[in-house]
mmCIF file of N, CA, C and O in Angstrom:
data_model
loop_
_atom_site.group_PDB
_atom_site.id
_atom_site.type_symbol
_atom_site.label_atom_id
_atom_site.label_comp_id
_atom_site.label_asym_id
_atom_site.label_seq_id
_atom_site.Cartn_x
_atom_site.Cartn_y
_atom_site.Cartn_z
ATOM 1 N N UNK A 1 134.032 150.269 104.643
ATOM 2 C CA UNK A 1 134.917 151.424 104.625
ATOM 3 C C UNK A 1 134.968 152.030 103.234
ATOM 4 O O UNK A 1 134.956 151.323 102.251
ATOM 5 N N UNK A 2 135.070 153.334 103.184
ATOM 6 C CA UNK A 2 135.211 153.958 101.878
ATOM 7 C C UNK A 2 136.687 154.074 101.514
ATOM 8 O O UNK A 2 137.563 153.731 102.294
ATOM 9 N N UNK A 3 136.970 154.528 100.344
ATOM 10 C CA UNK A 3 138.340 154.596 99.826
ATOM 11 C C UNK A 3 139.248 155.489 100.667
ATOM 12 O O UNK A 3 140.430 155.244 100.793
ATOM 13 N N UNK A 4 138.706 156.543 101.270
ATOM 14 C CA UNK A 4 139.533 157.469 102.035
ATOM 15 C C UNK A 4 139.944 156.919 103.389
ATOM 16 O O UNK A 4 140.976 157.296 103.908
ATOM 17 N N UNK A 5 139.165 156.041 103.993
ATOM 18 C CA UNK A 5 139.493 155.518 105.305
ATOM 19 C C UNK A 5 140.122 154.131 105.254
ATOM 20 O O UNK A 5 140.400 153.557 106.282
ATOM 21 N N UNK A 6 140.354 153.594 104.075
ATOM 22 C CA UNK A 6 140.957 152.273 103.922
ATOM 23 C C UNK A 6 142.395 152.316 104.417
ATOM 24 O O UNK A 6 143.192 153.140 103.960
ATOM 25 N N UNK A 7 142.787 151.438 105.366
ATOM 26 C CA UNK A 7 144.176 151.438 105.807
ATOM 27 C C UNK A 7 145.087 150.956 104.680
ATOM 28 O O UNK A 7 144.711 150.093 103.883
ATOM 29 N N UNK A 8 146.260 151.522 104.593
ATOM 30 C CA UNK A 8 147.209 151.114 103.567
ATOM 31 C C UNK A 8 148.623 151.123 104.113
ATOM 32 O O UNK A 8 148.943 151.848 105.052
ATOM 33 N N UNK A 9 149.459 150.288 103.538
ATOM 34 C CA UNK A 9 150.855 150.149 103.958
ATOM 35 C C UNK A 9 151.597 151.461 103.718
ATOM 36 O O UNK A 9 151.498 152.051 102.649
ATOM 37 N N UNK A 10 152.330 151.913 104.727
ATOM 38 C CA UNK A 10 153.072 153.168 104.629
ATOM 39 C C UNK A 10 154.585 152.940 104.522
ATOM 40 O O UNK A 10 155.360 153.847 104.771
ATOM 41 N N UNK A 11 154.987 151.729 104.139
ATOM 42 C CA UNK A 11 156.418 151.432 103.982
ATOM 43 C C UNK A 11 156.976 152.216 102.791
ATOM 44 O O UNK A 11 156.385 152.240 101.712
ATOM 45 N N UNK A 12 158.109 152.869 102.992
ATOM 46 C CA UNK A 12 158.745 153.644 101.928
ATOM 47 C C UNK A 12 159.638 152.728 101.105
ATOM 48 O O UNK A 12 160.544 152.086 101.628
ATOM 49 N N UNK A 13 159.380 152.647 99.808
ATOM 50 C CA UNK A 13 160.200 151.858 98.883
ATOM 51 C C UNK A 13 161.170 152.838 98.245
ATOM 52 O O UNK A 13 160.827 153.559 97.308
ATOM 53 N N UNK A 14 162.377 152.884 98.771
ATOM 54 C CA UNK A 14 163.364 153.867 98.349
ATOM 55 C C UNK A 14 163.745 153.786 96.881
ATOM 56 O O UNK A 14 163.896 154.806 96.214
ATOM 57 N N UNK A 15 163.896 152.573 96.351
ATOM 58 C CA UNK A 15 164.307 152.416 94.955
ATOM 59 C C UNK A 15 163.266 152.988 93.990
ATOM 60 O O UNK A 15 163.604 153.446 92.900
ATOM 61 N N UNK A 16 161.990 152.974 94.411
ATOM 62 C CA UNK A 16 160.915 153.475 93.562
ATOM 63 C C UNK A 16 160.437 154.863 93.985
ATOM 64 O O UNK A 16 159.551 155.432 93.343
ATOM 65 N N UNK A 17 160.982 155.389 95.077
ATOM 66 C CA UNK A 17 160.624 156.713 95.590
ATOM 67 C C UNK A 17 159.125 156.865 95.824
ATOM 68 O O UNK A 17 158.499 157.842 95.403
ATOM 69 N N UNK A 18 158.526 155.861 96.515
ATOM 70 C CA UNK A 18 157.092 155.903 96.798
ATOM 71 C C UNK A 18 156.775 155.030 97.998
ATOM 72 O O UNK A 18 157.592 154.216 98.417
ATOM 73 N N UNK A 19 155.571 155.218 98.561
ATOM 74 C CA UNK A 19 155.068 154.338 99.609
ATOM 75 C C UNK A 19 154.424 153.128 98.947
ATOM 76 O O UNK A 19 153.914 153.206 97.827
ATOM 77 N N UNK A 20 154.383 152.004 99.660
ATOM 78 C CA UNK A 20 153.798 150.766 99.135
ATOM 79 C C UNK A 20 152.309 150.959 98.825
ATOM 80 O O UNK A 20 151.859 150.643 97.738
ATOM 81 N N UNK A 21 151.515 151.389 99.795
ATOM 82 C CA UNK A 21 150.096 151.701 99.674
ATOM 83 C C UNK A 21 149.182 150.501 99.427
ATOM 84 O O UNK A 21 148.028 150.669 99.045
ATOM 85 N N UNK A 22 149.656 149.256 99.627
ATOM 86 C CA UNK A 22 148.772 148.095 99.514
ATOM 87 C C UNK A 22 147.790 148.117 100.663
ATOM 88 O O UNK A 22 148.096 148.583 101.751
ATOM 89 N N UNK A 23 146.595 147.594 100.450
ATOM 90 C CA UNK A 23 145.560 147.634 101.467
ATOM 91 C C UNK A 23 145.170 146.279 102.030
ATOM 92 O O UNK A 23 144.439 146.206 103.002
ATOM 93 N N UNK A 24 145.642 145.187 101.445
ATOM 94 C CA UNK A 24 145.244 143.851 101.891
ATOM 95 C C UNK A 24 146.118 143.365 103.045
ATOM 96 O O UNK A 24 147.339 143.382 102.951
ATOM 97 N N UNK A 25 145.485 142.952 104.134
ATOM 98 C CA UNK A 25 146.205 142.378 105.265
ATOM 99 C C UNK A 25 147.020 143.369 106.071
ATOM 100 O O UNK A 25 147.952 142.978 106.771
ATOM 101 N N UNK A 26 146.694 144.639 106.004
ATOM 102 C CA UNK A 26 147.459 145.679 106.701
ATOM 103 C C UNK A 26 147.239 145.564 108.205
ATOM 104 O O UNK A 26 146.120 145.372 108.665
ATOM 105 N N UNK A 27 148.340 145.647 108.965
ATOM 106 C CA UNK A 27 148.286 145.628 110.428
ATOM 107 C C UNK A 27 149.121 146.779 110.968
ATOM 108 O O UNK A 27 150.007 147.287 110.307
ATOM 109 N N UNK A 28 148.821 147.166 112.211
ATOM 110 C CA UNK A 28 149.533 148.274 112.849
ATOM 111 C C UNK A 28 150.765 147.743 113.595
ATOM 112 O O UNK A 28 150.689 146.775 114.331
ATOM 113 N N UNK A 29 151.897 148.393 113.377
ATOM 114 C CA UNK A 29 153.144 148.105 114.078
ATOM 115 C C UNK A 29 153.669 149.414 114.643
ATOM 116 O O UNK A 29 153.152 150.489 114.319
ATOM 117 N N UNK A 30 154.720 149.352 115.470
ATOM 118 C CA UNK A 30 155.324 150.565 116.016
ATOM 119 C C UNK A 30 155.783 151.470 114.879
ATOM 120 O O UNK A 30 155.671 152.690 114.956
ATOM 121 N N UNK A 31 156.251 150.885 113.798
ATOM 122 C CA UNK A 31 156.736 151.641 112.648
ATOM 123 C C UNK A 31 155.627 152.150 111.745
ATOM 124 O O UNK A 31 155.900 152.829 110.759
ATOM 125 N N UNK A 32 154.367 151.813 112.055
ATOM 126 C CA UNK A 32 153.232 152.281 111.269
ATOM 127 C C UNK A 32 152.447 151.133 110.664
ATOM 128 O O UNK A 32 152.647 149.970 111.015
ATOM 129 N N UNK A 33 151.548 151.443 109.759
ATOM 130 C CA UNK A 33 150.744 150.431 109.082
ATOM 131 C C UNK A 33 151.605 149.700 108.063
ATOM 132 O O UNK A 33 152.320 150.334 107.276
ATOM 133 N N UNK A 34 151.541 148.370 108.087
ATOM 134 C CA UNK A 34 152.362 147.567 107.176
ATOM 135 C C UNK A 34 151.562 146.415 106.589
ATOM 136 O O UNK A 34 150.776 145.764 107.283
ATOM 137 N N UNK A 35 151.796 146.131 105.299
ATOM 138 C CA UNK A 35 151.210 144.965 104.647
ATOM 139 C C UNK A 35 152.067 143.746 105.003
ATOM 140 O O UNK A 35 153.163 143.902 105.552
ATOM 141 N N UNK A 36 151.608 142.523 104.711
ATOM 142 C CA UNK A 36 152.396 141.330 105.057
ATOM 143 C C UNK A 36 153.806 141.314 104.458
ATOM 144 O O UNK A 36 154.711 140.736 105.044
ATOM 145 N N UNK A 37 154.019 141.955 103.333
ATOM 146 C CA UNK A 37 155.344 141.977 102.704
ATOM 147 C C UNK A 37 156.325 142.913 103.414
ATOM 148 O O UNK A 37 157.529 142.789 103.244
ATOM 149 N N UNK A 38 155.805 143.860 104.189
ATOM 150 C CA UNK A 38 156.655 144.880 104.794
ATOM 151 C C UNK A 38 156.597 144.931 106.318
ATOM 152 O O UNK A 38 156.911 145.949 106.912
ATOM 153 N N UNK A 39 156.188 143.823 106.963
ATOM 154 C CA UNK A 39 156.237 143.790 108.422
ATOM 155 C C UNK A 39 157.704 143.811 108.850
ATOM 156 O O UNK A 39 158.592 143.468 108.057
ATOM 157 N N UNK A 40 157.995 144.199 110.082
ATOM 158 C CA UNK A 40 159.397 144.208 110.523
ATOM 159 C C UNK A 40 160.092 142.860 110.340
ATOM 160 O O UNK A 40 161.241 142.798 109.898
ATOM 161 N N UNK A 41 159.408 141.761 110.643
ATOM 162 C CA UNK A 41 160.032 140.445 110.483
ATOM 163 C C UNK A 41 160.200 140.075 109.013
ATOM 164 O O UNK A 41 161.191 139.460 108.632
ATOM 165 N N UNK A 42 159.253 140.447 108.157
ATOM 166 C CA UNK A 42 159.370 140.153 106.725
ATOM 167 C C UNK A 42 160.562 140.898 106.130
ATOM 168 O O UNK A 42 161.283 140.354 105.286
ATOM 169 N N UNK A 43 160.794 142.130 106.568
ATOM 170 C CA UNK A 43 161.932 142.893 106.052
ATOM 171 C C UNK A 43 163.266 142.298 106.496
ATOM 172 O O UNK A 43 164.283 142.482 105.831
ATOM 173 N N UNK A 44 163.262 141.557 107.612
ATOM 174 C CA UNK A 44 164.465 140.862 108.076
ATOM 175 C C UNK A 44 164.559 139.454 107.501
ATOM 176 O O UNK A 44 165.461 138.698 107.841
ATOM 177 N N UNK A 45 163.602 139.101 106.653
ATOM 178 C CA UNK A 45 163.496 137.771 106.038
ATOM 179 C C UNK A 45 163.368 136.669 107.090
ATOM 180 O O UNK A 45 163.955 135.591 106.971
ATOM 181 N N UNK A 46 162.550 136.963 108.120
ATOM 182 C CA UNK A 46 162.252 136.003 109.177
ATOM 183 C C UNK A 46 160.777 135.644 109.105
ATOM 184 O O UNK A 46 159.957 136.457 108.680
ATOM 185 N N UNK A 47 160.411 134.434 109.538
ATOM 186 C CA UNK A 47 158.985 134.071 109.539
ATOM 187 C C UNK A 47 158.234 134.864 110.601
ATOM 188 O O UNK A 47 158.799 135.267 111.618
ATOM 189 N N UNK A 48 156.962 135.085 110.358
ATOM 190 C CA UNK A 48 156.124 135.781 111.339
ATOM 191 C C UNK A 48 155.917 134.892 112.555
ATOM 192 O O UNK A 48 155.855 133.667 112.444
ATOM 193 N N UNK A 49 155.812 135.505 113.715
ATOM 194 C CA UNK A 49 155.558 134.774 114.945
ATOM 195 C C UNK A 49 154.073 134.415 114.956
ATOM 196 O O UNK A 49 153.220 135.290 114.766
ATOM 197 N N UNK A 50 153.745 133.129 115.168
ATOM 198 C CA UNK A 50 152.327 132.756 115.169
ATOM 199 C C UNK A 50 151.608 133.391 116.354
ATOM 200 O O UNK A 50 152.198 133.587 117.417
ATOM 201 N N UNK A 51 150.332 133.719 116.198
ATOM 202 C CA UNK A 51 149.593 134.317 117.307
ATOM 203 C C UNK A 51 149.492 133.352 118.475
ATOM 204 O O UNK A 51 149.353 132.145 118.286
ATOM 205 N N UNK A 52 149.586 133.885 119.663
ATOM 206 C CA UNK A 52 149.489 133.077 120.876
ATOM 207 C C UNK A 52 148.052 132.904 121.317
ATOM 208 O O UNK A 52 147.115 133.272 120.602
ATOM 209 N N UNK A 53 147.878 132.390 122.525
ATOM 210 C CA UNK A 53 146.529 132.120 123.011
ATOM 211 C C UNK A 53 145.762 133.375 123.421
ATOM 212 O O UNK A 53 144.558 133.316 123.600
ATOM 213 N N UNK A 54 146.437 134.505 123.550
ATOM 214 C CA UNK A 54 145.741 135.732 123.948
ATOM 215 C C UNK A 54 145.761 135.929 125.450
ATOM 216 O O UNK A 54 146.529 135.308 126.171
ATOM 217 N N UNK A 55 144.876 136.804 125.935
ATOM 218 C CA UNK A 55 144.806 137.080 127.374
ATOM 219 C C UNK A 55 144.295 135.854 128.119
ATOM 220 O O UNK A 55 143.410 135.162 127.634
ATOM 221 N N UNK A 56 144.806 135.605 129.337
ATOM 222 C CA UNK A 56 144.243 134.523 130.162
ATOM 223 C C UNK A 56 142.769 134.832 130.475
ATOM 224 O O UNK A 56 142.382 135.992 130.607
ATOM 225 N N UNK A 57 141.948 133.809 130.592
ATOM 226 C CA UNK A 57 140.515 133.988 130.835
ATOM 227 C C UNK A 57 140.252 134.707 132.143
ATOM 228 O O UNK A 57 139.284 135.455 132.264
ATOM 229 N N UNK A 58 141.119 134.548 133.148
ATOM 230 C CA UNK A 58 140.903 135.204 134.444
ATOM 231 C C UNK A 58 141.204 136.694 134.412
ATOM 232 O O UNK A 58 140.789 137.419 135.285
ATOM 233 N N UNK A 59 141.901 137.171 133.402
ATOM 234 C CA UNK A 59 142.271 138.576 133.325
ATOM 235 C C UNK A 59 141.147 139.368 132.673
ATOM 236 O O UNK A 59 140.755 139.079 131.548
ATOM 237 N N UNK A 60 140.663 140.370 133.342
ATOM 238 C CA UNK A 60 139.523 141.136 132.859
ATOM 239 C C UNK A 60 139.903 142.294 131.941
ATOM 240 O O UNK A 60 139.221 142.594 131.003
ATOM 241 N N UNK A 61 141.009 142.960 132.221
ATOM 242 C CA UNK A 61 141.381 144.135 131.438
ATOM 243 C C UNK A 61 142.903 144.310 131.458
ATOM 244 O O UNK A 61 143.589 143.754 132.302
ATOM 245 N N UNK A 62 143.406 145.077 130.520
ATOM 246 C CA UNK A 62 144.837 145.357 130.465
ATOM 247 C C UNK A 62 145.222 146.288 131.590
ATOM 248 O O UNK A 62 144.465 147.177 131.978
ATOM 249 N N UNK A 63 146.406 146.113 132.125
ATOM 250 C CA UNK A 63 146.879 147.003 133.195
ATOM 251 C C UNK A 63 147.494 148.253 132.637
ATOM 252 O O UNK A 63 148.119 148.278 131.675
#
């Protein structure tokens, strides 16, 4: 990926009047792209939920 298409955290840091803009470990949430420090659970000071087993093997596609 080039610099323009690199995903970055869009969390607004109010005290600093800027977006976070970190690019490492960014994931998509309902609230937008977030780095590990700004996920919804991290902002509530809760541990992240570990990933589950995923889709059952018998399931072919999402409904």
